[in-house]
Short mmCIF file of C-alpha atoms and ligand atoms in Angstrom, two decimals:
data_model
loop_
_atom_site.label_atom_id
_atom_site.label_comp_id
_atom_site.label_asym_id
_atom_site.label_seq_id
_atom_site.Cartn_x
_atom_site.Cartn_y
_atom_site.Cartn_z
CA UNK A 168 17.14 -21.04 -6.01
CA UNK A 169 17.42 -19.20 -9.29
CA UNK A 170 16.28 -15.67 -10.05
CA UNK A 171 15.16 -14.07 -13.32
CA UNK A 172 16.28 -10.57 -12.42
CA UNK A 173 17.53 -8.88 -9.27
CA UNK A 174 18.30 -5.26 -8.38
CA UNK A 175 21.73 -4.96 -6.75
CA UNK A 176 21.78 -1.24 -5.95
CA UNK A 177 24.51 -0.44 -8.45
CA UNK A 178 23.64 -3.03 -11.08
CA UNK A 179 21.13 -5.58 -12.30
CA UNK A 180 21.70 -9.33 -12.18
CA UNK A 181 19.98 -11.43 -14.84
CA UNK A 182 20.04 -15.13 -15.53
CA UNK A 183 21.22 -15.48 -19.15
CA UNK A 184 18.26 -17.41 -20.56
CA UNK A 185 20.04 -17.95 -23.87
CA UNK A 186 22.32 -20.47 -22.20
CA UNK A 187 19.62 -22.59 -20.56
CA UNK A 188 19.31 -25.47 -19.94
CA UNK A 189 23.02 -26.25 -20.34
CA UNK A 190 24.38 -23.45 -18.15
CA UNK A 191 22.97 -21.33 -15.31
CA UNK A 192 24.95 -18.10 -15.70
CA UNK A 193 24.13 -14.77 -14.06
CA UNK A 194 25.45 -11.57 -15.62
CA UNK A 195 25.60 -8.24 -13.84
CA UNK A 196 24.65 -5.19 -15.92
CA UNK A 197 26.01 -1.83 -14.78
CA UNK A 198 24.46 0.58 -17.29
CA UNK A 199 21.17 1.08 -19.08
CA UNK A 200 22.53 0.57 -22.59
CA UNK A 201 23.68 -2.95 -21.74
CA UNK A 202 20.28 -3.68 -20.17
CA UNK A 203 18.57 -2.62 -23.42
CA UNK A 204 20.92 -4.86 -25.40
CA UNK A 205 20.17 -7.75 -23.02
CA UNK A 206 16.43 -7.34 -23.65
CA UNK A 207 16.89 -7.13 -27.43
CA UNK A 208 19.21 -10.16 -27.48
CA UNK A 209 16.92 -12.32 -25.29
CA UNK A 210 19.13 -12.62 -22.20
CA UNK A 211 15.82 -11.87 -20.51
CA UNK A 212 12.48 -12.39 -22.24
CA UNK A 213 8.79 -12.78 -21.46
CA UNK A 214 6.41 -9.82 -21.28
CA UNK A 215 6.47 -8.96 -17.56
CA UNK A 216 10.21 -9.71 -17.22
CA UNK A 217 11.23 -7.30 -19.97
CA UNK A 218 9.10 -4.58 -18.34
CA UNK A 219 10.95 -5.12 -15.06
CA UNK A 220 14.33 -5.10 -16.84
CA UNK A 221 13.48 -1.84 -18.63
CA UNK A 222 12.45 -0.19 -15.36
CA UNK A 223 15.72 -1.29 -13.76
CA UNK A 224 17.61 -0.02 -16.81
CA UNK A 225 16.08 3.42 -16.31
CA UNK A 226 16.91 3.34 -12.60
CA UNK A 227 20.50 2.49 -13.55
CA UNK A 228 20.61 5.42 -15.98
CA UNK A 229 19.85 7.71 -13.03
CA UNK A 230 22.51 6.07 -10.86
CA UNK A 231 25.25 6.32 -13.48
CA UNK A 232 24.43 9.78 -14.88
CA UNK A 233 27.14 12.44 -14.96
CA UNK A 234 24.70 15.21 -15.97
CA UNK A 235 25.63 18.68 -14.74
CA UNK A 236 22.12 20.17 -14.48
CA UNK A 237 18.75 18.81 -13.41
CA UNK A 238 17.28 19.51 -16.87
CA UNK A 239 20.03 17.59 -18.65
CA UNK A 240 19.63 14.79 -16.07
CA UNK A 241 15.93 14.50 -16.90
CA UNK A 242 16.67 14.64 -20.63
CA UNK A 243 19.17 11.77 -20.22
CA UNK A 244 16.62 9.73 -18.30
CA UNK A 245 13.92 10.24 -20.92
CA UNK A 246 16.38 9.19 -23.63
CA UNK A 247 17.27 6.10 -21.58
CA UNK A 248 13.55 5.31 -21.22
CA UNK A 249 13.07 5.64 -24.99
CA UNK A 250 16.01 3.31 -25.60
CA UNK A 251 14.44 0.63 -23.38
CA UNK A 252 11.07 1.09 -25.12
CA UNK A 253 12.69 0.56 -28.54
CA UNK A 254 14.00 -2.93 -27.70
CA UNK A 255 10.97 -5.12 -28.54
CA UNK A 256 7.61 -4.04 -30.00
CA UNK A 257 4.93 -6.59 -29.10
CA UNK A 258 4.80 -7.07 -25.32
CA UNK A 259 2.88 -4.09 -23.95
CA UNK A 260 4.23 -4.59 -20.41
CA UNK A 261 7.48 -3.03 -21.63
CA UNK A 262 5.73 0.24 -22.55
CA UNK A 263 3.58 0.08 -19.41
CA UNK A 264 6.71 -0.13 -17.20
CA UNK A 265 8.53 2.59 -19.16
CA UNK A 266 5.50 4.90 -18.82
CA UNK A 267 5.40 4.26 -15.09
CA UNK A 268 9.05 5.32 -14.82
CA UNK A 269 8.52 8.32 -17.15
CA UNK A 270 5.75 9.67 -14.89
CA UNK A 271 8.23 9.72 -12.02
CA UNK A 272 10.86 11.41 -14.18
CA UNK A 273 8.28 14.08 -15.10
CA UNK A 274 7.58 15.12 -11.53
CA UNK A 275 11.04 14.63 -10.01
CA UNK A 276 12.33 17.50 -7.86
CA UNK A 277 16.09 16.95 -7.65
CA UNK A 278 18.77 14.54 -8.86
CA UNK A 279 19.00 12.74 -5.50
CA UNK A 280 15.25 12.52 -4.92
CA UNK A 281 14.54 11.33 -8.46
CA UNK A 282 17.34 8.74 -8.40
CA UNK A 283 15.96 7.31 -5.15
CA UNK A 284 12.37 7.25 -6.41
CA UNK A 285 13.29 5.55 -9.69
CA UNK A 286 15.23 2.87 -7.82
CA UNK A 287 12.27 2.28 -5.48
CA UNK A 288 9.79 2.18 -8.36
CA UNK A 289 11.84 -0.39 -10.31
CA UNK A 290 12.08 -2.59 -7.21
CA UNK A 291 8.34 -2.14 -6.61
CA UNK A 292 7.53 -3.26 -10.18
CA UNK A 293 9.47 -6.48 -9.52
CA UNK A 294 7.90 -7.15 -6.09
CA UNK A 295 4.38 -6.33 -7.31
CA UNK A 296 4.80 -8.66 -10.27
CA UNK A 297 5.50 -11.64 -8.03
CA UNK A 298 2.45 -10.82 -5.86
CA UNK A 299 0.31 -10.35 -8.99
CA UNK A 300 1.35 -13.78 -10.29
CA UNK A 301 0.42 -15.43 -6.99
CA UNK A 302 -3.00 -13.72 -7.05
CA UNK A 303 -3.48 -14.80 -10.66
CA UNK A 304 -2.58 -18.35 -9.67
CA UNK A 305 -5.26 -18.35 -6.97
CA UNK A 306 -7.85 -16.96 -9.41
CA UNK A 307 -7.03 -19.55 -12.07
CA UNK A 308 -6.36 -22.73 -10.11
CA UNK A 309 -10.08 -23.58 -9.95
CA UNK A 310 -10.14 -24.25 -13.68
CA UNK A 311 -7.72 -27.16 -13.27
CA UNK A 312 -8.68 -30.52 -11.79
CA UNK A 313 -6.75 -33.26 -10.07
CA UNK A 314 -5.36 -35.56 -12.76
CA UNK A 315 -5.41 -33.01 -15.61
CA UNK A 316 -2.78 -33.01 -18.33
CA UNK A 317 -2.32 -29.38 -19.35
CA UNK A 318 -0.50 -28.15 -22.44
CA UNK A 319 1.40 -24.86 -22.53
CA UNK A 320 3.33 -23.05 -25.23
CA UNK A 321 6.50 -20.97 -24.93
CA UNK A 322 7.52 -19.98 -21.40
CA UNK A 323 5.11 -18.03 -19.22
CA UNK A 324 6.81 -19.06 -16.03
CA UNK A 325 9.05 -17.65 -13.32
CA UNK A 326 11.65 -16.83 -15.97
CA UNK A 327 9.20 -14.75 -18.03
CA UNK A 328 8.24 -12.68 -14.98
CA UNK A 329 9.63 -11.46 -11.67
CA UNK A 330 8.95 -14.96 -10.33
CA UNK A 331 6.27 -17.70 -10.10
CA UNK A 332 4.91 -17.04 -13.58
CA UNK A 333 1.56 -16.34 -15.22
CA UNK A 334 0.43 -19.52 -17.02
CA UNK A 335 2.90 -21.64 -15.04
CA UNK A 336 1.89 -19.68 -11.92
CA UNK A 337 -1.68 -20.92 -12.35
CA UNK A 338 -0.37 -24.48 -12.76
CA UNK A 339 1.86 -24.02 -9.69
CA UNK A 340 -1.13 -22.76 -7.67
CA UNK A 341 -3.22 -25.78 -8.70
CA UNK A 342 -0.37 -28.08 -7.67
CA UNK A 343 -0.04 -26.22 -4.34
CA UNK A 344 -3.74 -26.93 -3.78
CA UNK A 345 -2.83 -30.63 -3.89
CA UNK A 346 -3.92 -31.38 -7.45
CA UNK A 347 -1.79 -33.73 -9.52
CA UNK A 348 -1.15 -31.91 -12.78
CA UNK A 349 0.99 -33.10 -15.68
CA UNK A 350 2.26 -30.59 -18.19
CA UNK A 351 2.88 -31.02 -21.90
CA UNK A 352 5.39 -28.33 -22.88
CA UNK A 353 5.51 -27.47 -26.59
CA UNK A 354 9.11 -26.97 -27.65
CA UNK A 355 8.24 -23.59 -29.27
CA UNK A 356 10.19 -23.28 -32.48
CA UNK A 357 12.18 -21.37 -33.44
CA UNK A 358 13.58 -20.08 -30.15
CA UNK A 359 12.76 -23.20 -28.10
CA UNK A 360 11.53 -21.43 -24.97
CA UNK A 361 9.37 -24.48 -24.17
CA UNK A 362 12.16 -27.05 -24.45
CA UNK A 363 14.91 -24.95 -22.95
CA UNK A 364 13.10 -22.90 -20.30
CA UNK A 365 9.62 -24.25 -19.43
CA UNK A 366 10.86 -27.83 -19.18
CA UNK A 367 13.83 -26.64 -17.06
CA UNK A 368 11.61 -24.68 -14.67
CA UNK A 369 9.01 -27.40 -14.20
CA UNK A 370 11.62 -30.10 -13.72
CA UNK A 371 13.24 -28.00 -10.98
CA UNK A 372 9.82 -27.75 -9.27
CA UNK A 373 9.17 -31.48 -9.57
CA UNK A 374 6.05 -30.90 -11.71
CA UNK A 375 5.86 -33.75 -14.25
CA UNK A 376 6.63 -32.35 -17.67
CA UNK A 377 6.57 -34.01 -21.09
CA UNK A 378 8.24 -32.23 -23.98
CA UNK A 379 6.54 -32.37 -27.39
CA UNK A 380 7.35 -30.61 -30.65
CA UNK A 381 4.80 -28.00 -31.69
CA UNK A 382 3.43 -30.12 -34.54
CA UNK A 383 2.54 -32.95 -32.13
CA UNK A 384 -0.02 -30.81 -30.27
CA UNK A 385 -2.95 -31.60 -32.59
CA UNK A 386 -2.26 -35.33 -32.32
CA UNK A 387 -2.39 -35.25 -28.51
CA UNK A 388 -5.51 -33.05 -28.50
CA UNK A 389 -7.24 -35.55 -30.79
CA UNK A 390 -6.12 -38.53 -28.71
CA UNK A 391 -7.74 -36.96 -25.64
CA UNK A 392 -4.52 -36.78 -23.63
CA UNK A 393 -4.53 -32.99 -23.38
CA UNK A 394 -7.43 -31.84 -21.19
CA UNK A 395 -6.72 -28.11 -21.00
CA UNK A 396 -4.38 -25.50 -22.45
CA UNK A 397 -2.98 -22.44 -20.71
CA UNK A 398 -0.65 -19.83 -22.17
CA UNK A 399 0.62 -16.37 -21.26
CA UNK A 400 0.18 -13.23 -23.34
CA UNK A 401 2.24 -10.36 -24.65
CA UNK A 402 -0.68 -8.03 -25.33
CA UNK A 403 -4.44 -8.37 -25.08
CA UNK A 404 -6.36 -5.92 -27.28
CA UNK A 405 -9.57 -4.17 -26.20
CA UNK A 406 -11.73 -6.81 -27.92
CA UNK A 407 -9.88 -9.71 -26.23
CA UNK A 408 -7.70 -10.70 -29.21
CA UNK A 409 -4.42 -11.91 -27.70
CA UNK A 410 -0.86 -11.81 -28.98
CA UNK A 411 1.42 -14.54 -27.68
CA UNK A 412 4.35 -16.59 -28.94
CA UNK A 413 4.14 -17.75 -32.55
CA UNK A 414 2.23 -21.03 -32.70
CA UNK A 415 -0.31 -20.12 -30.02
CA UNK A 416 -3.00 -19.34 -32.61
CA UNK A 417 -2.79 -22.80 -34.21
CA UNK A 418 -3.12 -24.45 -30.78
CA UNK A 419 -6.21 -22.34 -30.00
CA UNK A 420 -7.95 -23.24 -33.26
CA UNK A 421 -7.22 -26.92 -32.71
CA UNK A 422 -8.41 -26.68 -29.11
CA UNK A 423 -11.79 -25.37 -30.30
CA UNK A 424 -12.07 -28.22 -32.80
CA UNK A 425 -11.47 -30.74 -30.00
CA UNK A 426 -13.56 -29.01 -27.30
CA UNK A 427 -10.51 -28.32 -25.12
CA UNK A 428 -10.66 -25.22 -22.86
CA UNK A 429 -8.06 -22.64 -23.85
CA UNK A 430 -7.01 -20.24 -21.06
CA UNK A 431 -4.84 -17.13 -21.16
CA UNK A 432 -3.16 -15.98 -17.92
CA UNK A 433 -1.97 -12.39 -17.95
CA UNK A 434 -1.57 -9.50 -15.52
CA UNK A 435 -3.69 -6.37 -15.99
CA UNK A 436 -0.54 -4.64 -17.30
CA UNK A 437 -0.78 -6.92 -20.38
CA UNK A 438 -4.32 -5.70 -21.17
CA UNK A 439 -4.09 -2.84 -23.62
CA UNK A 440 -7.34 -0.89 -24.08
CA UNK A 441 -5.57 1.50 -26.47
CA UNK A 442 -5.17 -1.31 -29.03
CA UNK A 443 -8.61 -1.95 -30.52
CA UNK A 444 -8.10 -5.45 -31.87
CA UNK A 445 -5.51 -8.04 -32.84
CA UNK A 446 -4.83 -6.51 -36.25
CA UNK A 447 -3.48 -3.41 -34.50
CA UNK A 448 -0.92 -5.31 -32.40
CA UNK A 449 2.63 -4.85 -33.77
CA UNK A 450 4.22 -8.22 -34.43
CA UNK A 451 7.99 -8.45 -33.98
CA UNK A 452 9.92 -10.10 -36.80
CA UNK A 453 13.23 -11.45 -35.57
CA UNK A 454 16.40 -12.43 -37.40
CA UNK A 455 16.27 -15.28 -39.91
CA UNK A 456 19.19 -17.07 -38.22
CA UNK A 457 16.77 -18.16 -35.46
CA UNK A 458 15.00 -20.27 -38.10
CA UNK A 459 18.00 -21.26 -40.23
CA UNK A 460 20.09 -22.50 -37.29
CA UNK A 461 19.40 -24.62 -34.22
CA UNK A 462 21.99 -24.10 -31.48
CA UNK A 463 24.57 -23.01 -34.04
CA UNK A 464 23.88 -25.83 -36.54
CA UNK A 465 22.65 -24.71 -39.95
CA UNK A 466 19.46 -26.57 -40.92
CA UNK A 467 18.41 -24.76 -44.11
CA UNK A 468 20.24 -24.02 -47.35
CA UNK A 469 22.09 -20.72 -47.59
CA UNK A 470 20.31 -17.91 -49.44
CA UNK A 471 16.67 -19.03 -49.23
CA UNK A 472 13.84 -16.74 -48.13
CA UNK A 473 12.91 -17.15 -44.47
CA UNK A 474 10.31 -15.40 -42.30
CA UNK A 475 10.40 -15.22 -38.51
CA UNK A 476 7.37 -13.54 -36.92
CA UNK A 477 7.90 -13.98 -33.20
CA UNK A 478 4.23 -13.71 -32.17
CA UNK A 479 0.78 -14.41 -33.53
CA UNK A 480 -2.69 -13.26 -32.55
CA UNK A 481 -5.37 -15.58 -31.22
CA UNK A 482 -8.84 -14.13 -31.89
CA UNK A 483 -10.98 -13.70 -28.75
CA UNK A 484 -13.50 -16.30 -29.95
CA UNK A 485 -10.99 -19.09 -29.30
CA UNK A 486 -10.26 -18.04 -25.70
CA UNK A 487 -12.29 -19.70 -22.95
CA UNK A 488 -11.22 -17.22 -20.25
CA UNK A 489 -8.53 -14.66 -19.45
CA UNK A 490 -7.21 -15.09 -15.92
CA UNK A 491 -5.82 -11.95 -14.27
CA UNK A 492 -4.86 -10.94 -10.73
CA UNK A 493 -8.08 -8.94 -10.43
CA UNK A 494 -10.46 -11.59 -11.66
CA UNK A 495 -11.35 -13.73 -14.63
CA UNK A 496 -12.84 -12.58 -17.94
CA UNK A 497 -15.20 -15.21 -19.33
CA UNK A 498 -17.12 -14.89 -22.61
CA UNK A 499 -14.06 -13.06 -23.92
CA UNK A 500 -15.48 -12.56 -27.43
CA UNK A 501 -18.56 -10.74 -26.07
CA UNK A 502 -16.91 -8.87 -23.20
CA UNK A 503 -13.45 -7.97 -24.48
CA UNK A 504 -11.37 -6.55 -21.64
CA UNK A 505 -13.78 -3.70 -20.80
CA UNK A 506 -14.56 -4.61 -17.21
CA UNK A 507 -10.97 -5.38 -16.17
CA UNK A 508 -8.76 -2.52 -17.20
CA UNK A 509 -5.69 -0.98 -15.62
O1 MRU B 698 9.88 -13.89 -27.27
P1 MRU B 698 9.58 -14.12 -25.83
O2 MRU B 698 10.28 -15.30 -25.26
O3 MRU B 698 9.76 -12.86 -25.01
O4 MRU B 698 8.02 -14.46 -25.80
C1 MRU B 698 7.40 -14.75 -24.59
C2 MRU B 698 5.99 -15.12 -24.71
O5 MRU B 698 5.42 -15.14 -25.78
C3 MRU B 698 5.26 -15.41 -23.44
O6 MRU B 698 4.31 -16.42 -23.64
C4 MRU B 698 4.58 -14.13 -22.97
O7 MRU B 698 5.49 -13.08 -22.90
C5 MRU B 698 3.93 -14.29 -21.65
S1 MRU B 698 5.11 -14.36 -20.36
C6 MRU B 698 4.37 -14.38 -18.87
#
């Protein structure tokens, strides 16, 4: 059985998701700077998973510190927390996890006590995330019927979380209830999380998966093959506008046109009441090489202008329901996230 991320006591083990599906390689990280680099460089990705990694990075900073005084120890830890927070801007789970660790740093009493508490908290964030995903699965499974073909975009599965997944967790829960579900996985250009990761995960679970390129989605919605869509989220604003992997917005608009329910599955830690609406969500722009190259092969002429926004925002009016571990938000455009906050 594979794992996304595991705490080893003196290090953090992560499956290098950049190498999937060709190679299943686990790397052990021994200091917080390398963990931050791993998040930035996509060794680990997916909103809940990067929050867990950041928390473990901060716990590692405590374990490896050579600070001489308690004050300098705390200062080092806060700097380590800020370094983790600076890795990726869109997924709010990262900041949520860092804040959770910073609260502990603030009221720590001694080096030993604080080191122990940070380690426990990081492990708790991982364990809670798996339980949250299972609860989310139970809350969302009722929206999926035996025989449904469900489309998803990017990877909101076990590898984007501590385990089980958000959107794929809901699909897994429906399958565990005995429903036969087929999944259409969009390849998710430019980084190919759908082709490389979602298809890999579902195949391992024996859930039938069909890979399509992103621009085929409209065709299969129109033909009636896709009955429902479910995606994860990186940040849900107060009014219900939802940031997720680039391409999600186009799927949602097309889903509305074709009368296909469009679900978002996300833990409460992804709901961000401090961000008023989608326009206020920071959108990460990644390096142009992700667009200009596929697996090391150049596919565009040298020197042209390229843009690479990694996320887009789906307005609340296109979202049928947001499925969380604490319940489901329906009428998202009217309700926003008001009644289901952290
Ligand atoms: O750039 P990534 O791979 O980190 O983007 C991931 C996504 O957009 C996921 O859909 C989102 O984080 C939800 S994961 C449960």
